[in-house]
């Protein structure tokens, strides 16, 4: 009876895999481990019900029913989850009419966990089922394993697979081959046919030689070919922004409607723009919020592998990872390649500290690990060059570096090995400056930046509205008389221009003054006089 149930269950699981829109495939190795798990064996040891033993099913069992209905009395906790992922066309009649097999089937579902949703995706990194699909060689994987065990000492095969982020069915035969070559040794057995491995003296010596070439032993690198395919599918140039999207992205800023109408077409161009105007009017704040209007996420590799060079691409200091739902099931059938990470479309800001080295692939001379340049990290997002014209390197040098990529939409990078690769230059690039663009660059470069947008000073009404919005956030109650005194005395009489940052800065001065004097936070003419005397003393 148990053998027949195993055969039926294998057919059911295979049917599930064949009908999975996410592309998940259950290998024979995975099926064997599911069928041999202790949880399933415990179910099979139960005595079958009378309906199971009877050669003729009762009238109730002949009636087609949901799996959850047929097993309500025996496995009520498993029943609700069974039909959540399994289309009814995949459930054989033998399962619908067999209470015992239905219970077995539901328990397998709880072990497998949820499947990847069948929603259409422009790009989705599918987990490789074979080593060839990963774009890696066995030697590359062996290097990562030995370097990891050189640091870890002893660990299980599944822990190794988790560390280098490859499926266990790919890692397991490679680890066993290392054991056969006496580079690793068995220490103990663990669950699900796995072993605990320790590195031998011979393996330690080889791992040290590998570490001298490169110390990296993180997520297995993704091939350049797969990265290029991903960038093509997720290109920023394929994204469009509506007026409502733009207003939602700038909801927390007070922006002149005319300025929004200028920004919209520039963003949809997917090319580049100059934001220029007086300092303090929010050019950087505007640039940082532009990526929000796209409202989407992208997949990027944690690391790229190009002919032996490993380039670290994912940067937690720049990229914002999207938290995925925790899956505590025994098997993960989400179908996602763990070498990739899902992030919010990136916004990379480089200010006056920008140097030419940050625009090229840089290799750490101690670790031999390469760091991706800023334009590669910002692909499919936004790259903001803040305070343009005040960088350490000459403006002409920066412009000469990017004049071709801005036109052709691709860039060439030199690797430490001497190889040159072509990569996408696929980002909305924004030059933010308080200098006049025509005084910084020549006509050839201006032609490649089709949009030049001036960020104007706020009007009297906009200046008051900024103070009104900021007041409750800083613990103040808006006072018209105090604001009238500020504008009339310290702006109009001295012909001082308004700046968008000044309401925030002046209110902070008043807040700190009230805190020091142990006074109630309140806008008063005297408090604004004190703030202005400090803030504009040398301006």
Short mmCIF file of C-alpha atoms in Angstrom, two decimals, residues 47-222:
data_model
loop_
_atom_site.label_atom_id
_atom_site.label_comp_id
_atom_site.label_asym_id
_atom_site.label_seq_id
_atom_site.Cartn_x
_atom_site.Cartn_y
_atom_site.Cartn_z
CA UNK A 47 -3.80 2.71 9.63
CA UNK A 48 -5.84 3.47 6.52
CA UNK A 49 -9.50 4.31 6.90
CA UNK A 50 -12.29 1.96 5.98
CA UNK A 51 -12.91 3.91 2.82
CA UNK A 52 -9.29 3.35 1.81
CA UNK A 53 -9.44 -0.42 2.31
CA UNK A 54 -12.75 -0.87 0.56
CA UNK A 55 -12.52 -1.78 -3.07
CA UNK A 56 -15.72 0.10 -3.80
CA UNK A 57 -15.84 3.67 -2.53
CA UNK A 58 -18.92 4.85 -0.67
CA UNK A 59 -21.41 7.22 -2.19
CA UNK A 60 -19.82 10.12 -0.34
CA UNK A 61 -16.33 9.30 -1.60
CA UNK A 62 -17.55 9.08 -5.20
CA UNK A 63 -18.59 12.70 -5.03
CA UNK A 64 -15.77 15.01 -6.20
CA UNK A 65 -14.72 17.28 -3.35
CA UNK A 66 -12.06 19.76 -2.37
CA UNK A 67 -9.03 18.26 -0.68
CA UNK A 68 -9.81 20.35 2.37
CA UNK A 69 -13.29 18.81 2.54
CA UNK A 70 -12.05 15.23 2.24
CA UNK A 71 -9.54 15.54 5.07
CA UNK A 72 -11.33 17.84 7.49
CA UNK A 73 -11.55 15.27 10.26
CA UNK A 74 -8.00 13.94 10.00
CA UNK A 75 -5.79 16.93 9.11
CA UNK A 76 -7.87 20.06 9.51
CA UNK A 77 -4.83 22.26 10.00
CA UNK A 78 -3.36 21.18 6.65
CA UNK A 79 -6.59 21.24 4.68
CA UNK A 80 -6.95 25.00 4.28
CA UNK A 81 -3.49 25.37 2.74
CA UNK A 82 -3.91 22.58 0.22
CA UNK A 83 -6.18 24.33 -2.25
CA UNK A 84 -4.51 27.73 -1.82
CA UNK A 85 -1.82 26.87 -4.33
CA UNK A 86 -2.97 23.74 -6.14
CA UNK A 87 -5.25 24.19 -9.16
CA UNK A 88 -8.00 21.56 -9.03
CA UNK A 89 -7.15 20.31 -12.49
CA UNK A 90 -3.86 19.00 -11.05
CA UNK A 91 -5.52 16.82 -8.38
CA UNK A 92 -6.09 13.26 -9.59
CA UNK A 93 -9.42 11.55 -8.88
CA UNK A 94 -7.60 8.98 -6.73
CA UNK A 95 -6.67 11.72 -4.28
CA UNK A 96 -10.14 13.25 -4.15
CA UNK A 97 -11.71 9.88 -3.24
CA UNK A 98 -9.00 8.65 -0.86
CA UNK A 99 -8.94 10.23 2.58
CA UNK A 100 -5.59 8.73 3.56
CA UNK A 101 -3.81 9.81 0.38
CA UNK A 102 -5.37 13.27 0.66
CA UNK A 103 -3.91 13.64 4.15
CA UNK A 104 -0.54 12.58 2.81
CA UNK A 105 -0.83 15.05 -0.04
CA UNK A 106 -1.72 17.95 2.28
CA UNK A 107 1.22 17.20 4.56
CA UNK A 108 3.58 17.38 1.58
CA UNK A 109 2.15 20.80 0.78
CA UNK A 110 3.03 22.03 4.28
CA UNK A 111 6.60 20.77 3.80
CA UNK A 112 6.99 22.40 0.39
CA UNK A 113 5.75 25.85 1.37
CA UNK A 114 4.14 28.42 -0.93
CA UNK A 115 4.81 28.60 -4.62
CA UNK A 116 5.82 31.68 -6.53
CA UNK A 117 2.77 33.63 -7.64
CA UNK A 118 1.86 33.37 -11.29
CA UNK A 119 1.79 37.15 -11.84
CA UNK A 120 3.50 38.29 -15.01
CA UNK A 121 6.95 39.74 -14.45
CA UNK A 122 9.19 41.61 -16.87
CA UNK A 123 12.20 39.90 -15.34
CA UNK A 124 12.50 37.18 -12.74
CA UNK A 125 15.77 35.41 -11.88
CA UNK A 126 14.94 31.70 -11.94
CA UNK A 127 16.92 29.35 -9.76
CA UNK A 128 19.30 27.16 -11.82
CA UNK A 129 18.56 23.45 -11.74
CA UNK A 130 21.91 22.40 -13.18
CA UNK A 131 25.40 23.78 -12.87
CA UNK A 132 25.45 24.70 -16.57
CA UNK A 133 22.41 26.94 -16.11
CA UNK A 134 24.18 28.98 -13.44
CA UNK A 135 26.90 30.13 -15.82
CA UNK A 136 29.54 28.77 -13.45
CA UNK A 137 32.09 25.98 -13.70
CA UNK A 138 32.70 23.30 -11.07
CA UNK A 139 36.14 24.82 -10.42
CA UNK A 140 34.65 28.22 -9.60
CA UNK A 141 32.22 26.68 -7.13
CA UNK A 142 34.98 24.57 -5.55
CA UNK A 143 37.04 27.70 -4.95
CA UNK A 144 34.17 29.39 -3.09
CA UNK A 145 33.52 26.27 -0.99
CA UNK A 146 37.14 25.77 0.05
CA UNK A 147 37.65 29.44 0.91
CA UNK A 148 34.47 29.40 2.99
CA UNK A 149 35.51 26.26 4.88
CA UNK A 150 38.98 27.72 5.42
CA UNK A 151 37.29 30.40 7.51
CA UNK A 152 34.39 28.36 8.91
CA UNK A 153 36.19 25.11 9.66
CA UNK A 154 33.26 22.70 9.89
CA UNK A 155 29.75 23.01 8.50
CA UNK A 156 27.01 21.10 6.66
CA UNK A 157 26.46 20.86 2.93
CA UNK A 158 23.24 22.87 3.17
CA UNK A 159 25.03 25.63 5.10
CA UNK A 160 27.60 25.76 2.29
CA UNK A 161 24.81 26.03 -0.29
CA UNK A 162 23.21 28.83 1.71
CA UNK A 163 26.50 30.71 1.99
CA UNK A 164 27.30 30.69 -1.74
CA UNK A 165 23.58 30.91 -2.61
CA UNK A 166 23.34 27.97 -4.96
CA UNK A 167 20.77 25.13 -4.79
CA UNK A 168 21.80 22.17 -2.65
CA UNK A 169 21.35 19.77 -5.56
CA UNK A 170 24.16 21.64 -7.39
CA UNK A 171 26.45 22.00 -4.38
CA UNK A 172 26.04 18.46 -2.99
CA UNK A 173 27.85 16.52 -5.77
CA UNK A 174 30.65 19.10 -5.86
CA UNK A 175 31.19 18.84 -2.11
CA UNK A 176 31.20 15.04 -2.29
CA UNK A 177 33.75 15.20 -5.09
CA UNK A 178 35.96 17.36 -2.85
CA UNK A 179 35.59 14.65 -0.21
CA UNK A 180 36.64 12.03 -2.78
CA UNK A 181 39.73 14.15 -3.58
CA UNK A 182 40.52 14.22 0.17
CA UNK A 183 40.18 18.00 0.35
CA UNK A 184 37.22 17.60 2.73
CA UNK A 185 36.25 14.91 5.18
CA UNK A 186 33.00 13.71 6.75
CA UNK A 187 32.53 14.69 10.39
CA UNK A 188 28.94 13.74 11.06
CA UNK A 189 25.61 13.06 9.39
CA UNK A 190 22.79 15.56 9.50
CA UNK A 191 19.17 15.60 8.33
CA UNK A 192 17.87 14.88 4.83
CA UNK A 193 20.86 12.90 3.56
CA UNK A 194 23.31 15.69 4.28
CA UNK A 195 26.70 15.54 6.00
CA UNK A 196 28.85 17.79 8.11
CA UNK A 197 32.15 18.53 6.38
CA UNK A 198 35.56 19.62 7.64
CA UNK A 199 38.47 20.84 5.56
CA UNK A 200 41.61 18.68 5.52
CA UNK A 201 45.21 19.90 5.65
CA UNK A 202 45.48 19.34 1.91
CA UNK A 203 42.27 21.29 1.33
CA UNK A 204 43.45 24.06 3.67
CA UNK A 205 46.63 24.49 1.66
CA UNK A 206 44.71 24.73 -1.60
CA UNK A 207 42.21 27.17 -0.08
CA UNK A 208 45.05 29.46 1.00
CA UNK A 209 46.37 29.55 -2.56
CA UNK A 210 42.88 30.43 -3.81
CA UNK A 211 42.59 33.18 -1.17
CA UNK A 212 45.82 34.74 -2.39
CA UNK A 213 44.16 35.19 -5.79
CA UNK A 214 40.88 36.49 -4.30
CA UNK A 215 39.48 36.26 -0.76
CA UNK A 216 35.82 36.44 -1.87
CA UNK A 217 33.60 33.53 -0.76
CA UNK A 218 30.14 35.12 -0.73
CA UNK A 219 27.26 34.58 -3.15
CA UNK A 220 28.35 32.84 -6.34
CA UNK A 221 28.77 35.46 -9.07
CA UNK A 222 26.28 35.94 -11.90
#
